[in-house]
XYZ file of C-alpha atoms in Angstrom:
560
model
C 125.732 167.443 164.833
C 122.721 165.606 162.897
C 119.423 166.761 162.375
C 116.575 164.597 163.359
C 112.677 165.021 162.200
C 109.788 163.561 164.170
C 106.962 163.185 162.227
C 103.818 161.908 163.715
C 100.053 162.621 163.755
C 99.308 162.534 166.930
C 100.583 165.378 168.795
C 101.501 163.639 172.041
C 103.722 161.327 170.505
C 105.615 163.729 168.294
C 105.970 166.140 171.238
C 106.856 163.223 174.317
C 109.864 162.075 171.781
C 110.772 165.820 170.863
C 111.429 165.961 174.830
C 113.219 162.993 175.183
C 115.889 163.712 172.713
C 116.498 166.759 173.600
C 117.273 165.629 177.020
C 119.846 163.091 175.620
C 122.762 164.841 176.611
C 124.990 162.375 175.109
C 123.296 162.886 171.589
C 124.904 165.836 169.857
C 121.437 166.667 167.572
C 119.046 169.067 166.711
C 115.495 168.024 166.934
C 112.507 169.564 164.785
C 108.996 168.353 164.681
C 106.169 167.634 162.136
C 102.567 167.165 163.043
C 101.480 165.543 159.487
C 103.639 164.309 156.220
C 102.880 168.092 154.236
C 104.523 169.782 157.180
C 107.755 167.212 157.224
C 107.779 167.933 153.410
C 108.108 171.461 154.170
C 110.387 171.124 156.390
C 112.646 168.594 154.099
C 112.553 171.447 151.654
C 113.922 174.077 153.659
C 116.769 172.205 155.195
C 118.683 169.142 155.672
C 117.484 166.308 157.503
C 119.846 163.143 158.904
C 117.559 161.193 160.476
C 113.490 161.117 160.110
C 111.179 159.314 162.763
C 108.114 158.848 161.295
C 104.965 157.018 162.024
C 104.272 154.366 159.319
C 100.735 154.276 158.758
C 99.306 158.651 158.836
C 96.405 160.216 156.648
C 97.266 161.500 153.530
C 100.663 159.302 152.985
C 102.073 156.221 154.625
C 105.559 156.252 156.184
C 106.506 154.165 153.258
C 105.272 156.885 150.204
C 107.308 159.616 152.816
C 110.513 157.283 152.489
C 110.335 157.227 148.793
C 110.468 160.848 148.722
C 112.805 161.883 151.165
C 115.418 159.862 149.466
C 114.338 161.835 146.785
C 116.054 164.687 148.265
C 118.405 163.729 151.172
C 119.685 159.854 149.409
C 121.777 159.667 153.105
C 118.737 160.294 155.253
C 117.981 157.652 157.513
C 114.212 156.522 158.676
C 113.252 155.309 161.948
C 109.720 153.736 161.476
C 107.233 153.690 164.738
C 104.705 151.128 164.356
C 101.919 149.135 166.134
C 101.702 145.486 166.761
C 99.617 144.571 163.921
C 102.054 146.777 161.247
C 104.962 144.171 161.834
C 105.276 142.606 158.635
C 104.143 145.986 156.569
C 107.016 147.177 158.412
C 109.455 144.451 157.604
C 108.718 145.479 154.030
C 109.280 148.686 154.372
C 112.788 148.014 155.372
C 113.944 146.147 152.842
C 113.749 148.934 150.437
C 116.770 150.708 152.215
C 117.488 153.442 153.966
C 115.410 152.647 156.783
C 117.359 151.101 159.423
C 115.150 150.021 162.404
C 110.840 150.435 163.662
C 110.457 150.497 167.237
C 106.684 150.286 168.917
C 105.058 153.371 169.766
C 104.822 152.623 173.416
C 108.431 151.419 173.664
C 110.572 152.810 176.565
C 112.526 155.347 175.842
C 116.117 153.352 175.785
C 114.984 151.760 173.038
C 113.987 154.724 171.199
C 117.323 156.367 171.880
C 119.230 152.910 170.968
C 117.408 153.387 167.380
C 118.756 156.920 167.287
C 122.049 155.656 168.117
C 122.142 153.281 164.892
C 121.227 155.635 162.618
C 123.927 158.111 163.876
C 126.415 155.131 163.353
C 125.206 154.474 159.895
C 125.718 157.585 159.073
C 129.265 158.169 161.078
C 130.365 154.863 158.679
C 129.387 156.766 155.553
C 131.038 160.014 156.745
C 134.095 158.373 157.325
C 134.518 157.609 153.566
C 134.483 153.923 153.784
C 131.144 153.448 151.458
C 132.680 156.044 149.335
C 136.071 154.534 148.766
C 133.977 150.997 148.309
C 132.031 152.269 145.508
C 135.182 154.350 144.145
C 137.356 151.275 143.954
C 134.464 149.620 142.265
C 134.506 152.128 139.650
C 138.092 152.371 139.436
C 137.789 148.567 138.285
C 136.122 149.397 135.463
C 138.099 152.193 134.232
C 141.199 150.619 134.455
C 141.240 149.544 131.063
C 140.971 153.167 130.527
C 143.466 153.946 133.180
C 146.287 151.692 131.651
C 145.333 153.313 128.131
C 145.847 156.836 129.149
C 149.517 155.555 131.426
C 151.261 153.647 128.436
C 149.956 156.186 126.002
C 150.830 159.185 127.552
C 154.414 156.798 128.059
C 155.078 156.526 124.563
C 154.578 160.288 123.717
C 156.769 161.219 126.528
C 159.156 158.381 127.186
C 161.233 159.668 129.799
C 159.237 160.840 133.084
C 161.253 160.386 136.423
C 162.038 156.146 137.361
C 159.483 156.844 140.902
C 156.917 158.921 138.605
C 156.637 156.081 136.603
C 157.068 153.201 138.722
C 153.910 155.021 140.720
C 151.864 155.761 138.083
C 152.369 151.508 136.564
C 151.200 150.611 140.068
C 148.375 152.941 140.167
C 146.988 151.536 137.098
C 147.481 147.875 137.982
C 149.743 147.637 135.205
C 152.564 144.518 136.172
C 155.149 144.939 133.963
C 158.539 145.042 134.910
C 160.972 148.564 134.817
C 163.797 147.281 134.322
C 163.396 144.827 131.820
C 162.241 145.825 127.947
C 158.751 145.198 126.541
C 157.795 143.226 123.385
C 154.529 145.015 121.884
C 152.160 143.079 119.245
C 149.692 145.234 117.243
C 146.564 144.055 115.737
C 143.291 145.005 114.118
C 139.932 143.733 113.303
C 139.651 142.956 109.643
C 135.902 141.285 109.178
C 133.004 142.534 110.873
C 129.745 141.805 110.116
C 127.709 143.723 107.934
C 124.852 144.419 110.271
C 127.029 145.104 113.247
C 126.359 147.801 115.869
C 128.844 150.034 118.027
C 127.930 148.127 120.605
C 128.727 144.859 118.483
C 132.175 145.718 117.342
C 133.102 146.745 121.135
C 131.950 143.743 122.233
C 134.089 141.637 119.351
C 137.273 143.656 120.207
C 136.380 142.398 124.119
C 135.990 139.201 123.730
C 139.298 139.133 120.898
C 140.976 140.617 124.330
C 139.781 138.017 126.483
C 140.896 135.120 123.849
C 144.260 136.429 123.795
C 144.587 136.761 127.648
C 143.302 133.118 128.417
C 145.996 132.036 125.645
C 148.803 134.120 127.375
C 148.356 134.615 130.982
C 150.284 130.998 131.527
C 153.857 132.132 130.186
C 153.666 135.846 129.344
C 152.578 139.170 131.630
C 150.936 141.246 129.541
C 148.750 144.416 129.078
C 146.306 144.964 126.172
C 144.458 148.324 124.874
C 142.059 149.143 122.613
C 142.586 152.724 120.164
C 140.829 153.558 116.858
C 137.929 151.749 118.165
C 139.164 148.909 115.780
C 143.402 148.608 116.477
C 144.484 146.616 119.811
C 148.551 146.641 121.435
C 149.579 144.020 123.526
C 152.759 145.073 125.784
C 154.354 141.662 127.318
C 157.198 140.393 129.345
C 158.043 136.605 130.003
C 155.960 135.208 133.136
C 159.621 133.835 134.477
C 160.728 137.359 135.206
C 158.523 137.682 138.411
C 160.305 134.380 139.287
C 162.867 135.540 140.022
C 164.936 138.448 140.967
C 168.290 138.240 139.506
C 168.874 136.620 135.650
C 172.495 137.009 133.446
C 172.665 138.424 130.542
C 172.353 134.611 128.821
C 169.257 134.204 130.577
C 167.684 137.208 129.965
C 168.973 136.944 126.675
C 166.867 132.907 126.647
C 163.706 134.521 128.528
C 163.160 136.693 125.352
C 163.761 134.128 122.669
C 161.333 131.919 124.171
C 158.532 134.272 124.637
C 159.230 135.324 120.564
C 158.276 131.924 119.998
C 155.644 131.304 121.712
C 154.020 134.581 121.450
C 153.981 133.794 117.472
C 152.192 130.542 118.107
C 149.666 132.090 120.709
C 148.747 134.704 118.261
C 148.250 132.806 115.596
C 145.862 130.294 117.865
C 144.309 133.825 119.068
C 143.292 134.752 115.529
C 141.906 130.685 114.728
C 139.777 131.007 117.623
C 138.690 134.492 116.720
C 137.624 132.871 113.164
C 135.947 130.233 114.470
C 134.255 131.723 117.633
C 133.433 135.467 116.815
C 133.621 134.714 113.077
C 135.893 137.734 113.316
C 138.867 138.260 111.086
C 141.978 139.800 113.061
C 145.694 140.809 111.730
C 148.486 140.768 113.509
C 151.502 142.383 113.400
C 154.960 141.230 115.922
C 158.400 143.082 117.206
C 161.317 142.036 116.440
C 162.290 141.663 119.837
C 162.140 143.699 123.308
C 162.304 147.557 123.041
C 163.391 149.437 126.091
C 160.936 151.359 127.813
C 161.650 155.240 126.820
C 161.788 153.482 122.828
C 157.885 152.281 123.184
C 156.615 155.039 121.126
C 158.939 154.078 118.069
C 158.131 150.636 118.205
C 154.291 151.109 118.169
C 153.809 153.868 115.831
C 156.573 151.426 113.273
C 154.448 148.384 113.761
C 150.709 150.571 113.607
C 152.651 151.335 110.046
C 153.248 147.764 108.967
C 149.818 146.941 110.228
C 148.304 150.288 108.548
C 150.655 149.722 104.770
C 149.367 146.111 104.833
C 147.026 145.256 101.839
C 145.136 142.102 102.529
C 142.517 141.891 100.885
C 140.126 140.401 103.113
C 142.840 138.028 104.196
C 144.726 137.979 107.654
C 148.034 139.187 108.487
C 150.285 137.513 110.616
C 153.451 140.058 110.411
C 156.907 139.193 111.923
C 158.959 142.458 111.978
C 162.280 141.743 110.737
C 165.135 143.886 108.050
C 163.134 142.699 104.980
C 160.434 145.665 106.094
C 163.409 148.210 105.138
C 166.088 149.958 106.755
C 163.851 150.169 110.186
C 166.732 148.269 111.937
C 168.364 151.347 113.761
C 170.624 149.078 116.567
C 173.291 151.274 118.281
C 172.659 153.957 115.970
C 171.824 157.569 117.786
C 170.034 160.907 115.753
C 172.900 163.732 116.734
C 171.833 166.987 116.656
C 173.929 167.894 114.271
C 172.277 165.610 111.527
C 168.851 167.496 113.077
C 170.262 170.854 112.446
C 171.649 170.034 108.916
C 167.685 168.462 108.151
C 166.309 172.071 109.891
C 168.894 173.873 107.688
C 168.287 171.782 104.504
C 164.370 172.303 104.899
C 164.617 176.386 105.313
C 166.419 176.124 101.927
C 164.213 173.805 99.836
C 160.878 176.570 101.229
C 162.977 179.874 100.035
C 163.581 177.368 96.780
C 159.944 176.936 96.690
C 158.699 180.545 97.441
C 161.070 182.013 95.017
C 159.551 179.405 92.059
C 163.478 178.060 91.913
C 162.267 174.473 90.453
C 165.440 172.839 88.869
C 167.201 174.085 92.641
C 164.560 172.963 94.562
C 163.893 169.289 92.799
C 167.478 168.838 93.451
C 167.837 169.736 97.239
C 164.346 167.658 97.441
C 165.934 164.240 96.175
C 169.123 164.654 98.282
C 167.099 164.801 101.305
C 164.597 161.670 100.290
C 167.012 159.542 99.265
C 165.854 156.051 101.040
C 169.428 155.752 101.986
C 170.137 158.934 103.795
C 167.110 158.828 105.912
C 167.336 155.410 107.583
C 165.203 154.847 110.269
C 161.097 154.575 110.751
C 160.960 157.493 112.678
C 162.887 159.985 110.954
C 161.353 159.015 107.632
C 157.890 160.056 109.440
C 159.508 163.200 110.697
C 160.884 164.318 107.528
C 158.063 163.393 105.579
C 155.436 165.801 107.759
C 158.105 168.023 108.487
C 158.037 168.343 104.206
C 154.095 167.853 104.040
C 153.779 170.902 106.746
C 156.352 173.676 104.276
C 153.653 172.087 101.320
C 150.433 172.757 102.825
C 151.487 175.928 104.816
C 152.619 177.456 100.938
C 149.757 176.399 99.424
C 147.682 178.095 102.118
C 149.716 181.234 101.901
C 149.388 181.599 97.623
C 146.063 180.848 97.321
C 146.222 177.220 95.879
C 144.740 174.830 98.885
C 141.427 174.312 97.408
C 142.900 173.854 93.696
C 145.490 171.925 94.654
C 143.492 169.490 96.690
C 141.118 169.415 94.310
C 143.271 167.809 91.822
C 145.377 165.618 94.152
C 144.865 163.284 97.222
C 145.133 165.400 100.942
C 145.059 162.162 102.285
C 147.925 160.788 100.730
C 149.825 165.045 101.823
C 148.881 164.820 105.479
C 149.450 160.680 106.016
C 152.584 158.825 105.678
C 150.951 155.532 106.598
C 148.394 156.117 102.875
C 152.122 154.887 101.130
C 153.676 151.388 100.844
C 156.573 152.460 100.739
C 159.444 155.492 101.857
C 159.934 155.645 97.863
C 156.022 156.324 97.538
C 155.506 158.854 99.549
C 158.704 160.844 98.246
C 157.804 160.930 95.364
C 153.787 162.020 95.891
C 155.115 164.950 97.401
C 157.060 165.866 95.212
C 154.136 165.586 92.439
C 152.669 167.955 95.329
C 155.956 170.276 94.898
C 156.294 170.214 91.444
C 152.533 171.447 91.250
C 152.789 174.748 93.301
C 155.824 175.547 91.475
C 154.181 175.269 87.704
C 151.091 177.177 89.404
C 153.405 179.911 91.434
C 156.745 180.684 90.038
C 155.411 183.580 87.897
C 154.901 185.707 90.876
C 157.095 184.926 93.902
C 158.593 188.951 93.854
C 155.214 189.979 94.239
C 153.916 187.705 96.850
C 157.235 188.557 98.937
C 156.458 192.241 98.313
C 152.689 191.387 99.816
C 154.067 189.988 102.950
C 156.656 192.796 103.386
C 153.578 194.807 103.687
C 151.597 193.069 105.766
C 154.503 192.700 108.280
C 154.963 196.399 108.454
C 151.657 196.617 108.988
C 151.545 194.328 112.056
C 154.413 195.571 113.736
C 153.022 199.691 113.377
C 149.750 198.330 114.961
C 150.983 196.052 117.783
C 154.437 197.998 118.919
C 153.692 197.310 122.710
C 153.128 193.994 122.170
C 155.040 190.335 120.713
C 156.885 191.340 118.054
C 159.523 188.348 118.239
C 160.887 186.903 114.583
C 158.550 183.822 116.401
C 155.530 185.453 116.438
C 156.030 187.169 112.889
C 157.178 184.060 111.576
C 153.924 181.733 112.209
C 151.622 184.889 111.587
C 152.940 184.917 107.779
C 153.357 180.941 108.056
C 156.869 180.827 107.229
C 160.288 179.514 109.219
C 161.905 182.471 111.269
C 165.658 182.264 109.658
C 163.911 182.120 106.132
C 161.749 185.195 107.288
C 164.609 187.143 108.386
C 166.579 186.457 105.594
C 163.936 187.443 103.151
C 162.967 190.497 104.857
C 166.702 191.535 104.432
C 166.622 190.898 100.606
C 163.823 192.614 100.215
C 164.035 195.856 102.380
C 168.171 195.789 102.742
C 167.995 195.989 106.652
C 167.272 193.969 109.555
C 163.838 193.173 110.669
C 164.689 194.023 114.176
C 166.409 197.175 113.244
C 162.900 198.184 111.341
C 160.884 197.146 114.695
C 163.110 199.189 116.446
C 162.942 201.921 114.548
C 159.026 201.867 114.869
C 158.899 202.044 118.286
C 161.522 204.559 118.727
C 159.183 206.884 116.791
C 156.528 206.199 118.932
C 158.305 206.851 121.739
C 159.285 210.322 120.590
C 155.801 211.048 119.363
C 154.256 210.618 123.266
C 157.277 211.936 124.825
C 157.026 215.132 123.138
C 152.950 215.391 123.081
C 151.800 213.566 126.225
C 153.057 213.977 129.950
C 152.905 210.263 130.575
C 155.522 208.833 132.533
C 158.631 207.091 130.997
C 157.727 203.588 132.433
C 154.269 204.174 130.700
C 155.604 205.232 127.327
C 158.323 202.332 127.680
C 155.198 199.764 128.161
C 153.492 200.850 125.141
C 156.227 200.792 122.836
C 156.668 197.330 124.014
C 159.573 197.315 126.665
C 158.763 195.246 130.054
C 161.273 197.789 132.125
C 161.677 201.497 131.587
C 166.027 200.825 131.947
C 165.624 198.953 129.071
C 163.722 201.194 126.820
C 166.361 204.090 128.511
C 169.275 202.413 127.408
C 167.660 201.414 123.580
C 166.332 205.418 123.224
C 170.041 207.050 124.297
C 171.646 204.054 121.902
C 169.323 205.519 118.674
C 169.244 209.847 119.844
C 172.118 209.561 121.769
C 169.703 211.316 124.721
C 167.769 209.958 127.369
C 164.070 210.111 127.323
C 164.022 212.580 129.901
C 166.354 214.964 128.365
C 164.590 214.604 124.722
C 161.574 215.610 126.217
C 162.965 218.822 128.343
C 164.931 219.942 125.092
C 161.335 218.891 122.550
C 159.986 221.543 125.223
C 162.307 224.128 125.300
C 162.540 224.413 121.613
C 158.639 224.859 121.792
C 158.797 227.342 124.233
């Protein structure tokens, strides 16, 4: 049902067309009436209005300054305009500035009236039906899609392996046409020379138009998708044109398809980054696969080239980078990370931080060039792994003794926390261990005492939070160490298990409410940190060799 407003200063009018509509039986509305502008401003306030009817010339505030401030408040209100003869082309005016969707003459019949009624009531029917809505939407979807395709292949290369129709539907739904079943070939780039007096807006507008450039150059013989990250970097993700030729190709074809887009893609780019010169006086290096990656090993290939692209010194000069074996041992063809080699690197680093901890130099140096030898860890992506994975045991150590701010102070954090701030593998081996080799000559004096500290501080944890996470997890990242070495330090320390000791805490607990408190067992076994009272039954007989119950009937017949 819509609400309609008749707003006229002349009493007969307002009230002969208040009549008439509500005798329109076929109308489903709700008619209210206003005998000057201040009362159908009153009115507008207090509720919402569909569809005004209002005279276009009345003291105080034309029809026209009414308009402007209904929208104000209802932007889907409609107007109906009466008028006189001589108010024609005022009126015609009126209408063009929207919202008002037909004037009828005061002394019209009343069909005509009602036929004006009728409009507006479609109008609004086609904007309730969500078709302007979904107009404008798709509109701004448009826009965003650059956005859109961003967030898809991003979220793609952290996790490569979502279901076949997951991804299929979420490629589609970000208009990005790239085949599923055939690899990708990905180019990074970046923009070397801007201008000293450039704005944000400036350098957006560069990266743009370096987009555009490259799309005009490629869009005859290659599909491809381009995004923008680090405001400054671009990645291009192509597949030859001929693969929406066709459906089928051989392996020989395929095998073609691929060798010619390599080719050409290296003499596009390079035209990309002459016109870039010579247009947008804009310097831009580029960085090329080695060939077609399959889909779930995107994220490898990008975050290896961003590296090339990242190492690269150039010295105000542009880079035009073909990946191939002379970058290093990045070449990892048929070769697959078992978990055993993961658990042996897990094992290996739990060692080298109970070597550091302990101030065990000569041990730990030793462990520390077995596992960076450049020929042991072949492979982009497990160098980056092992190198954060041995940045992370640094930092966290330095954080727990004390030294962060000293030892930052002297060295480079940027060259800790960033594998890409090194040339080479060799590099950033060896500036960690110029990292390692500090905290040892600033720590070994007094590892007994620091382990002694956090022996403490454990116990002190656990006797404060005994209905809550004590897990060797939790303890572990509250004292910032691994869980194995944690366990196996508490043991060389205190001679018994940690559990046992958390056990043992609880147990007393227990015992301390069961014999002064007549809360129930379940209570008691939730406070001592057990989800089910059979649980903390069974774990209570184990230790007294007596159930709950029965320790608390014998603490009270002792008493008595």
């Amino acid at each position: 049902m819509y609400r309609i407003l008749i707003v006229d200063d002349e009493p007969l009018i307002v009230n002969s067309m208040y009549r008439m509509l509500r005798e329109a039986a076929h109308l489903e509305l709700e008619a209210h009436r206003a005998y000057n502008v201040y009362e159908a401003l009153d009115c507008l306030k207090q509720i919402r209005i569909d569809v005004v009817i209002s005279d276009i010339r009345m003291p105080g505030m034309s029809g026209i300054e009414l308009h402007k401030q209904i929208i104000e408040s209802w932007p889907r209100c409609k107007l109906i305009f009466l008028t006189g003869y001589n108010d024609f082309d005022y009126t015609r005016h009126a209408i063009r500035t929207g919202g008002v969707v037909d004037y009828v003459l005061k002394n019209e019949d009343d069909h005509i009236i009602l036929a004006a009624v009728e409009k507006a009531f479609a109008e609004l029917d086609k904007v309730e039906d969500g078709a302007d809505y979904m107009r404008n939407a798709r509109k701004k979807l448009q826009l965003a899609i650059p956005a859109l395709q961003k967030n898809t292949l991003f979220d793609l290369m952290r996790n490569p392996s979502p279901p076949p129709k997951e991804l299929e539907k979420r490629l589609a739904e970000s208009e990005i046409p790239l085949l599923l079943d055939k690899g990708v070939f990905l180019v990074t780039g970046r923009a070397d020379g801007w201008m000293e007096d450039a704005t944000e807006l400036d350098r957006m507008l560069l990266i743009y138009a370096c987009q555009n450039i490259a799309e005009e150059y490629l869009a005859p013989t290659v599909v491809n998708v381009s995004v923008v990250f680090e405001s400054n970097k671009l990645v291009w993700f192509m597949q030859p044109r001929e693969f929406l030729a066709r459906d089928s190709w051989d392996e020989e074809q395929e095998k073609q398809a691929w060798q010619h887009l390599k080719t050409r893609v290296y003499g596009i780019m390079e035209a990309v980054q002459r016109t870039c010169r010579q247009l947008l006086k804009l310097s831009v290096s580029l960085v090329m696969g080695r060939g077609p990656v399959e889909w779930d090993n995107l994220g490898t290939q990008f975050y290896y080239l961003k590296a090339l692209l990242g190492q690269s010194s150039n010295n105000g000069h542009e880079l035009l980078i073909q990946d191939s074996d002379k970058f290093g041992s990045h070449s990892e063809q048929g070769r697959r990370y078992r978990l055993s080699e993961s658990q042996h690197n897990k094992k290996q680093l739990e060692l080298l931080e109970q070597y550091l901890i302990s101030g065990q130099r000569e041990q730990f140096h030793e462990l520390y060039a077995d596992m960076m030898n450049a020929d042991g860890v072949s492979g982009y992506k497990f160098q980056l792994e092992l190198f954060y994975a041995v940045s992370l045991h640094l930092i966290s150590f330095a954080i727990r003794a004390g030294l962060f701010d000293e030892l930052f102070m002297k060295l480079d954090l940027g060259k800790t926390t960033q594998y890409d701030a090194h040339e080479t593998w060799t590099d950033a081996a060896a500036y960690l261990a110029k990292v390692a080799d500090y905290l040892l000559g600033q720590y070994e004096s007094v590892p007994e005492d620091q382990s002694e500290r956090l022996i403490a501080s454990i116990h002190q944890y656990v006797q404060t939070h005994l209905g809550g996470d004590l897990s060797l997890t939790k303890l572990s990242a509250l004292v910032h160490h691994s869980p194995t070495y944690l366990s196996r330090l508490y043991k060389r320390m205190t001679g018994t298990m940690l559990s046992d000791y958390i056990t043992e805490e609880r147990m007393k607990k227990a015992q301390k409410q069961l014999a002064e408190t007549s809360m129930k067992i379940q209570e008691i076994a939730s406070n001592v940190g057990y989800e089910a009272a059979p649980q903390f039954n069974r774990s209570f007989k184990k230790m007294f060799k007596m159930t709950p119950q029965e320790y608390r009937e014998l603490f009270l017949a002792t008493n008595e």
